[in-house]
Amino acid sequence: MWQQLWRQAERDPRRLLARLGLDEAAARLSEEAAAQFITRVPQGFINRMRRGDLNDPLLRQVLPVTDELAVVPGFSLDAVGDGAARKATGVIQKYQGRALLVTTGSCAVHCRYCFRRHFDYAGENAARGNWAEAVASIANDPSIDEVILSGGDPLSLLTSKLAELTDLLAQIPHIRRLRIHTRLPVVLPERVDAELLDWLRALPWPVSLVIHANHANEFDASVFEAMNALRSTGITLLNEAVLLAGVNDSVDALCALSETSFAAGVLPYYLFQLDRVQGTAHFEVSDERAAQLIAGVRARLSGYLVPRLAREIAGEASKRPL
Ligand SMILES: *Cc1c(COP(=O)(O)O)cnc(C)c1O
């Protein structure tokens, strides 16, 4: 069922624009940008975009435009130092106690600001060889107490493939928490099916699932339903957003995002400053402006609805609070 919806994702930016009643030239569409990182947008996500609005905050996240071709100093191919933090094939460790698995390169949506848009997924993929190398590297390091499933998007994998991994991890006594970072419940909420819920319920650790939504409009009835179903398994739901110019860089947009997330049962976790990845400079918001925005949010909302504003700096011991 969800696999079929996955396959029906829009891959042609011209058709995406036509469907929204938008003009190609005005959209500053770029073939070259589209060739560097192909377009992929699930139909259900397109349904949440406003027709006839080139500035739609959801469209802006996924449309390949000429701005991406700008070569801007400071914007590189591996902005967050993933290469240097590699512990084994598909295993990245930057922080105390936490090992991150790049479980797959696949994702249901291609966000233009993706910090792994240049990542070598063919080579760096923990699922290769039935997880053996990744699991061995975690088993051999008793300081790891939390395993983070990342990607790509880990929920791109079949639930049976994920269960294969968690069955192996369950044999490692020093693991105490599992975390899943995924945008699928937002962009393809049908992925939250009975099989996935059964898997989550049966996991032997406390689980947190960190979704990724940047704008309140990303939540429609189908997303609320998926979040409710996920919550019914007893896991903790958090949201990570990225501060993006032209998408959510206003106090109103950020407040609406926090309030809507919470209404769906999801607590705000991080609001990240953009990782400085080549092709994404047009999304950047200055640190000064970011600090003003978060102060504006703090002045309006309950404390638990204010996300931690932070930036990742390669080589540091944690994400850096701003
Ligand atoms: C961001 C990140 C984490 C998680 O950091 P938290 O502050 O615990 O959310 C873990 N591993 C890697 C490689 C990361 O980039």
CSV table of C-alpha atoms and ligand atoms in Angstrom, one decimal:
chain,number,residue,atom,x,y,z
A,1,MET,CA,0.0,0.0,0.0
A,2,TRP,CA,2.5,2.6,1.1
A,3,GLN,CA,5.0,1.3,-1.4
A,4,GLN,CA,2.6,2.1,-4.2
A,5,LEU,CA,2.2,5.6,-2.9
A,6,TRP,CA,5.9,5.8,-2.7
A,7,ARG,CA,6.3,4.9,-6.4
A,8,GLN,CA,3.7,7.4,-7.4
A,9,ALA,CA,5.8,10.3,-6.0
A,10,GLU,CA,6.2,13.2,-8.5
A,11,ARG,CA,9.6,13.3,-10.1
A,12,ASP,CA,9.0,15.9,-12.8
A,13,PRO,CA,9.2,19.5,-11.5
A,14,ARG,CA,7.3,20.7,-14.6
A,15,ARG,CA,4.4,18.5,-13.9
A,16,LEU,CA,4.5,19.6,-10.2
A,17,LEU,CA,4.2,23.3,-11.3
A,18,ALA,CA,1.5,22.5,-13.9
A,19,ARG,CA,-0.5,20.8,-11.2
A,20,LEU,CA,-0.3,23.8,-9.0
A,21,GLY,CA,-1.2,26.1,-11.9
A,22,LEU,CA,2.2,27.8,-11.9
A,23,ASP,CA,4.3,29.2,-14.6
A,24,GLU,CA,7.8,27.6,-15.2
A,25,ALA,CA,9.7,30.8,-16.0
A,26,ALA,CA,8.4,32.6,-13.0
A,27,ALA,CA,9.4,29.7,-10.9
A,28,ARG,CA,13.0,29.9,-12.0
A,29,LEU,CA,13.1,26.2,-12.4
A,30,SER,CA,16.6,24.7,-13.0
A,31,GLU,CA,17.2,21.5,-15.1
A,32,GLU,CA,20.8,21.5,-13.8
A,33,ALA,CA,19.8,21.6,-10.2
A,34,ALA,CA,17.2,18.9,-10.9
A,35,ALA,CA,19.9,16.7,-12.4
A,36,GLN,CA,22.3,17.2,-9.4
A,37,PHE,CA,19.6,16.0,-7.0
A,38,ILE,CA,16.4,14.6,-8.5
A,39,THR,CA,13.0,15.8,-7.7
A,40,ARG,CA,10.8,13.5,-5.5
A,41,VAL,CA,7.6,14.6,-3.8
A,42,PRO,CA,4.8,12.3,-2.6
A,43,GLN,CA,1.3,13.2,-4.0
A,44,GLY,CA,-0.1,13.6,-0.6
A,45,PHE,CA,2.4,16.3,0.2
A,46,ILE,CA,1.6,18.1,-3.0
A,47,ASN,CA,-2.1,18.1,-2.0
A,48,ARG,CA,-1.1,20.3,1.0
A,49,MET,CA,0.4,23.0,-1.2
A,50,ARG,CA,-1.6,26.1,-2.2
A,51,ARG,CA,-2.5,26.3,-5.8
A,52,GLY,CA,-1.2,29.3,-7.7
A,53,ASP,CA,1.3,30.3,-5.0
A,54,LEU,CA,4.9,30.2,-6.0
A,55,ASN,CA,5.9,31.1,-2.4
A,56,ASP,CA,4.1,28.2,-0.9
A,57,PRO,CA,6.3,27.1,2.0
A,58,LEU,CA,6.0,23.4,1.1
A,59,LEU,CA,6.7,23.9,-2.6
A,60,ARG,CA,9.8,26.0,-1.8
A,61,GLN,CA,11.3,23.0,0.1
A,62,VAL,CA,11.2,20.7,-2.9
A,63,LEU,CA,11.3,22.7,-6.1
A,64,PRO,CA,14.8,22.7,-7.9
A,65,VAL,CA,15.5,26.3,-8.7
A,66,THR,CA,18.4,28.3,-10.3
A,67,ASP,CA,19.4,29.6,-6.8
A,68,GLU,CA,20.9,26.2,-6.1
A,69,LEU,CA,23.6,26.7,-8.8
A,70,ALA,CA,25.2,29.6,-6.9
A,71,VAL,CA,28.7,28.7,-5.6
A,72,VAL,CA,28.9,30.5,-2.3
A,73,PRO,CA,32.1,30.5,-0.1
A,74,GLY,CA,31.6,28.5,3.1
A,75,PHE,CA,29.0,26.1,1.5
A,76,SER,CA,30.6,22.7,0.9
A,77,LEU,CA,29.9,19.1,0.1
A,78,ASP,CA,30.3,17.7,3.6
A,79,ALA,CA,29.3,20.6,5.8
A,80,VAL,CA,28.9,18.6,9.0
A,81,GLY,CA,32.0,16.4,8.9
A,82,ASP,CA,30.2,13.1,8.4
A,83,GLY,CA,33.3,11.7,6.7
A,84,ALA,CA,35.6,12.3,9.7
A,85,ALA,CA,33.0,10.8,12.2
A,86,ARG,CA,32.7,7.5,10.4
A,87,LYS,CA,33.2,4.5,12.7
A,88,ALA,CA,32.2,1.6,10.4
A,89,THR,CA,30.3,1.2,7.2
A,90,GLY,CA,27.1,3.3,7.7
A,91,VAL,CA,27.9,4.1,11.3
A,92,ILE,CA,28.6,7.7,12.3
A,93,GLN,CA,29.5,8.7,15.9
A,94,LYS,CA,30.0,12.3,16.8
A,95,TYR,CA,28.6,12.5,20.4
A,96,GLN,CA,29.1,10.6,23.6
A,97,GLY,CA,26.9,7.5,23.9
A,98,ARG,CA,25.1,7.8,20.6
A,99,ALA,CA,25.8,5.9,17.4
A,100,LEU,CA,23.9,7.0,14.3
A,101,LEU,CA,23.2,4.4,11.6
A,102,VAL,CA,22.8,5.5,8.0
A,103,THR,CA,20.3,2.7,7.3
A,104,THR,CA,19.6,3.5,3.7
A,105,GLY,CA,20.0,6.3,1.1
A,106,SER,CA,16.4,6.3,0.1
A,107,CYS,CA,13.9,8.9,1.2
A,108,ALA,CA,10.3,9.6,0.1
A,109,VAL,CA,10.9,13.3,-0.4
A,110,HIS,CA,13.9,15.2,-1.7
A,111,CYS,CA,14.2,18.4,0.3
A,112,ARG,CA,16.4,20.9,-1.6
A,113,TYR,CA,18.3,21.9,1.7
A,114,CYS,CA,19.1,18.2,2.6
A,115,PHE,CA,22.4,18.1,4.4
A,116,ARG,CA,23.2,14.7,3.0
A,117,ARG,CA,22.3,15.6,-0.6
A,118,HIS,CA,25.9,15.0,-1.6
A,119,PHE,CA,26.4,11.9,0.6
A,120,ASP,CA,27.9,8.7,-0.8
A,121,TYR,CA,24.9,6.4,0.0
A,122,ALA,CA,26.0,3.6,-2.3
A,123,GLY,CA,29.1,3.1,-0.2
A,124,GLU,CA,28.0,4.1,3.2
A,125,ASN,CA,25.0,2.1,4.1
A,126,ALA,CA,24.6,0.1,7.3
A,127,ALA,CA,22.1,-2.3,5.9
A,128,ARG,CA,24.7,-3.8,3.6
A,129,GLY,CA,25.7,-7.4,4.5
A,130,ASN,CA,22.6,-7.8,6.7
A,131,TRP,CA,23.7,-5.1,9.1
A,132,ALA,CA,26.7,-7.3,10.3
A,133,GLU,CA,29.4,-4.6,10.3
A,134,ALA,CA,27.3,-1.9,11.9
A,135,VAL,CA,26.0,-4.2,14.6
A,136,ALA,CA,29.5,-5.5,15.4
A,137,SER,CA,30.8,-2.0,15.8
A,138,ILE,CA,28.1,-1.1,18.3
A,139,ALA,CA,28.5,-4.4,20.1
A,140,ASN,CA,32.2,-3.8,20.5
A,141,ASP,CA,31.7,-0.3,22.1
A,142,PRO,CA,30.0,-0.5,25.6
A,143,SER,CA,30.0,3.3,25.8
A,144,ILE,CA,27.1,3.3,23.2
A,145,ASP,CA,23.8,3.3,25.0
A,146,GLU,CA,21.6,4.9,22.3
A,147,VAL,CA,21.3,3.8,18.7
A,148,ILE,CA,19.9,6.4,16.2
A,149,LEU,CA,18.3,5.2,13.0
A,150,SER,CA,18.8,7.7,10.3
A,151,GLY,CA,19.4,7.8,6.5
A,152,GLY,CA,18.1,8.7,4.0
A,153,ASP,CA,15.0,7.8,5.9
A,154,PRO,CA,15.0,4.6,7.9
A,155,LEU,CA,11.2,4.1,7.4
A,156,SER,CA,12.0,3.8,3.7
A,157,LEU,CA,13.0,0.2,4.6
A,158,LEU,CA,10.5,-2.5,4.9
A,159,THR,CA,9.4,-3.1,8.5
A,160,SER,CA,10.8,-6.7,8.2
A,161,LYS,CA,14.3,-5.2,7.4
A,162,LEU,CA,14.1,-2.9,10.4
A,163,ALA,CA,13.0,-5.8,12.6
A,164,GLU,CA,16.1,-7.8,11.4
A,165,LEU,CA,18.2,-4.9,12.7
A,166,THR,CA,16.4,-4.5,16.0
A,167,ASP,CA,16.5,-8.2,16.7
A,168,LEU,CA,20.3,-8.1,16.4
A,169,LEU,CA,20.5,-4.9,18.5
A,170,ALA,CA,18.4,-6.5,21.2
A,171,GLN,CA,21.2,-8.9,21.9
A,172,ILE,CA,23.5,-6.1,22.9
A,173,PRO,CA,23.2,-5.5,26.6
A,174,HIS,CA,24.5,-1.9,26.7
A,175,ILE,CA,21.8,-0.4,24.4
A,176,ARG,CA,19.2,1.4,26.5
A,177,ARG,CA,17.4,3.6,24.0
A,178,LEU,CA,16.4,3.6,20.4
A,179,ARG,CA,15.8,6.8,18.4
A,180,ILE,CA,14.3,7.0,14.9
A,181,HIS,CA,14.8,10.1,12.8
A,182,THR,CA,12.2,10.1,10.0
A,183,ARG,CA,10.2,12.5,7.8
A,184,LEU,CA,8.0,9.7,6.4
A,185,PRO,CA,5.1,10.1,8.9
A,186,VAL,CA,4.8,13.7,7.6
A,187,VAL,CA,5.4,13.3,3.9
A,188,LEU,CA,3.9,9.8,3.5
A,189,PRO,CA,1.8,9.2,6.6
A,190,GLU,CA,0.4,5.9,5.1
A,191,ARG,CA,3.8,4.4,6.0
A,192,VAL,CA,2.5,4.3,9.6
A,193,ASP,CA,0.6,1.0,9.0
A,194,ALA,CA,-0.3,-1.9,11.4
A,195,GLU,CA,2.9,-3.7,10.8
A,196,LEU,CA,5.0,-0.7,11.7
A,197,LEU,CA,3.0,-0.1,14.9
A,198,ASP,CA,3.4,-3.8,15.9
A,199,TRP,CA,7.1,-3.5,15.4
A,200,LEU,CA,7.3,-0.3,17.5
A,201,ARG,CA,5.2,-1.9,20.3
A,202,ALA,CA,7.4,-4.9,20.6
A,203,LEU,CA,10.8,-3.1,20.8
A,204,PRO,CA,12.5,-3.8,24.1
A,205,TRP,CA,13.7,-0.2,24.8
A,206,PRO,CA,12.1,3.2,25.3
A,207,VAL,CA,11.8,4.7,21.8
A,208,SER,CA,11.8,8.2,20.6
A,209,LEU,CA,10.7,9.1,17.1
A,210,VAL,CA,11.9,12.4,15.8
A,211,ILE,CA,9.8,13.7,12.9
A,212,HIS,CA,10.8,16.5,10.6
A,213,ALA,CA,8.3,19.2,9.7
A,214,ASN,CA,9.1,22.8,9.0
A,215,HIS,CA,5.7,24.4,8.5
A,216,ALA,CA,2.3,24.0,10.1
A,217,ASN,CA,0.8,23.4,6.6
A,218,GLU,CA,2.6,20.0,6.5
A,219,PHE,CA,0.1,18.7,9.0
A,220,ASP,CA,-3.2,17.6,7.5
A,221,ALA,CA,-5.8,15.1,8.8
A,222,SER,CA,-3.8,12.1,7.5
A,223,VAL,CA,-0.7,13.3,9.4
A,224,PHE,CA,-2.7,13.8,12.6
A,225,GLU,CA,-4.0,10.3,12.2
A,226,ALA,CA,-0.5,8.9,11.8
A,227,MET,CA,0.8,10.8,14.9
A,228,ASN,CA,-2.1,9.5,17.0
A,229,ALA,CA,-1.4,6.0,15.9
A,230,LEU,CA,2.3,6.3,16.7
A,231,ARG,CA,1.5,7.8,20.1
A,232,SER,CA,-0.8,4.9,20.8
A,233,THR,CA,2.3,2.6,20.9
A,234,GLY,CA,3.7,4.6,23.8
A,235,ILE,CA,6.8,6.1,22.1
A,236,THR,CA,7.9,9.7,22.5
A,237,LEU,CA,7.3,12.0,19.5
A,238,LEU,CA,9.6,15.0,18.9
A,239,ASN,CA,10.0,17.4,15.9
A,240,GLU,CA,13.2,18.8,14.4
A,241,ALA,CA,12.8,21.7,12.0
A,242,VAL,CA,15.3,23.6,10.0
A,243,LEU,CA,15.1,27.4,9.9
A,244,LEU,CA,14.6,28.2,6.2
A,245,ALA,CA,14.3,31.6,4.5
A,246,GLY,CA,11.0,31.9,2.7
A,247,VAL,CA,9.6,28.8,4.5
A,248,ASN,CA,9.4,29.4,8.2
A,249,ASP,CA,11.5,32.5,9.0
A,250,SER,CA,8.8,34.5,10.8
A,251,VAL,CA,7.6,34.4,14.4
A,252,ASP,CA,4.1,33.6,13.2
A,253,ALA,CA,5.2,30.6,11.1
A,254,LEU,CA,7.4,29.2,14.0
A,255,CYS,CA,4.6,29.6,16.5
A,256,ALA,CA,2.1,28.0,14.3
A,257,LEU,CA,4.5,25.1,13.7
A,258,SER,CA,5.0,24.5,17.4
A,259,GLU,CA,1.3,24.8,18.2
A,260,THR,CA,0.3,22.5,15.4
A,261,SER,CA,3.0,19.9,16.2
A,262,PHE,CA,1.8,19.8,19.8
A,263,ALA,CA,-1.8,19.5,18.7
A,264,ALA,CA,-0.7,16.4,16.8
A,265,GLY,CA,1.0,15.1,19.9
A,266,VAL,CA,4.6,16.1,18.9
A,267,LEU,CA,6.9,18.2,21.1
A,268,PRO,CA,9.3,20.7,19.4
A,269,TYR,CA,12.9,19.5,19.9
A,270,TYR,CA,15.4,21.4,17.7
A,271,LEU,CA,15.2,24.3,15.4
A,272,PHE,CA,18.4,24.0,13.4
A,273,GLN,CA,20.3,26.6,11.6
A,274,LEU,CA,20.9,25.4,8.0
A,275,ASP,CA,23.9,23.2,7.5
A,276,ARG,CA,26.1,25.0,5.0
A,277,VAL,CA,25.8,22.5,2.1
A,278,GLN,CA,26.5,23.5,-1.5
A,279,GLY,CA,23.4,24.5,-3.3
A,280,THR,CA,21.4,25.6,-0.2
A,281,ALA,CA,22.7,29.2,0.5
A,282,HIS,CA,19.4,30.8,-0.6
A,283,PHE,CA,17.7,29.1,2.4
A,284,GLU,CA,20.1,30.7,5.0
A,285,VAL,CA,18.9,32.9,7.8
A,286,SER,CA,21.5,34.9,9.7
A,287,ASP,CA,22.3,33.9,13.3
A,288,GLU,CA,21.2,37.4,14.4
A,289,ARG,CA,17.8,37.1,12.7
A,290,ALA,CA,17.5,33.5,14.1
A,291,ALA,CA,18.1,34.7,17.6
A,292,GLN,CA,15.4,37.5,17.2
A,293,LEU,CA,12.9,34.9,15.8
A,294,ILE,CA,13.4,32.5,18.7
A,295,ALA,CA,13.1,35.4,21.2
A,296,GLY,CA,9.8,36.3,19.5
A,297,VAL,CA,8.6,32.7,19.9
A,298,ARG,CA,9.7,32.5,23.5
A,299,ALA,CA,7.8,35.7,24.3
A,300,ARG,CA,4.6,34.2,22.9
A,301,LEU,CA,4.5,30.5,23.7
A,302,SER,CA,4.6,28.1,26.6
A,303,GLY,CA,8.2,27.1,27.4
A,304,TYR,CA,7.7,23.5,26.2
A,305,LEU,CA,6.6,24.8,22.8
A,306,VAL,CA,9.9,26.6,22.2
A,307,PRO,CA,12.4,24.5,20.3
A,308,ARG,CA,16.2,24.6,21.0
A,309,LEU,CA,17.8,26.8,18.4
A,310,ALA,CA,21.1,25.2,17.5
A,311,ARG,CA,23.7,24.8,14.8
A,312,GLU,CA,25.9,21.8,14.1
A,313,ILE,CA,29.6,22.6,14.1
A,314,ALA,CA,31.8,19.8,12.8
A,315,GLY,CA,34.1,18.4,15.6
A,316,GLU,CA,32.2,19.8,18.6
A,317,ALA,CA,30.9,17.6,21.4
A,318,SER,CA,27.2,18.5,20.9
A,319,LYS,CA,25.0,20.7,18.7
A,320,ARG,CA,25.9,24.3,19.6
A,321,PRO,CA,23.0,26.2,21.2
A,322,LEU,CA,22.5,29.7,19.7
B,1,LIG,C1,22.6,15.4,15.7
B,1,LIG,C2,23.3,14.1,15.8
B,1,LIG,C3,23.0,13.3,16.9
B,1,LIG,C4,21.9,13.6,18.0
B,1,LIG,O1,22.2,14.7,18.7
B,1,LIG,P1,21.2,15.1,19.9
B,1,LIG,O2,21.7,16.4,20.4
B,1,LIG,O3,21.3,14.0,20.9
B,1,LIG,O4,19.9,15.1,19.3
B,1,LIG,C5,23.7,12.1,17.0
B,1,LIG,N1,24.6,11.7,16.1
B,1,LIG,C6,24.9,12.5,15.1
B,1,LIG,C7,25.9,12.0,14.1
B,1,LIG,C8,24.3,13.7,14.9
B,1,LIG,O5,24.6,14.4,13.8
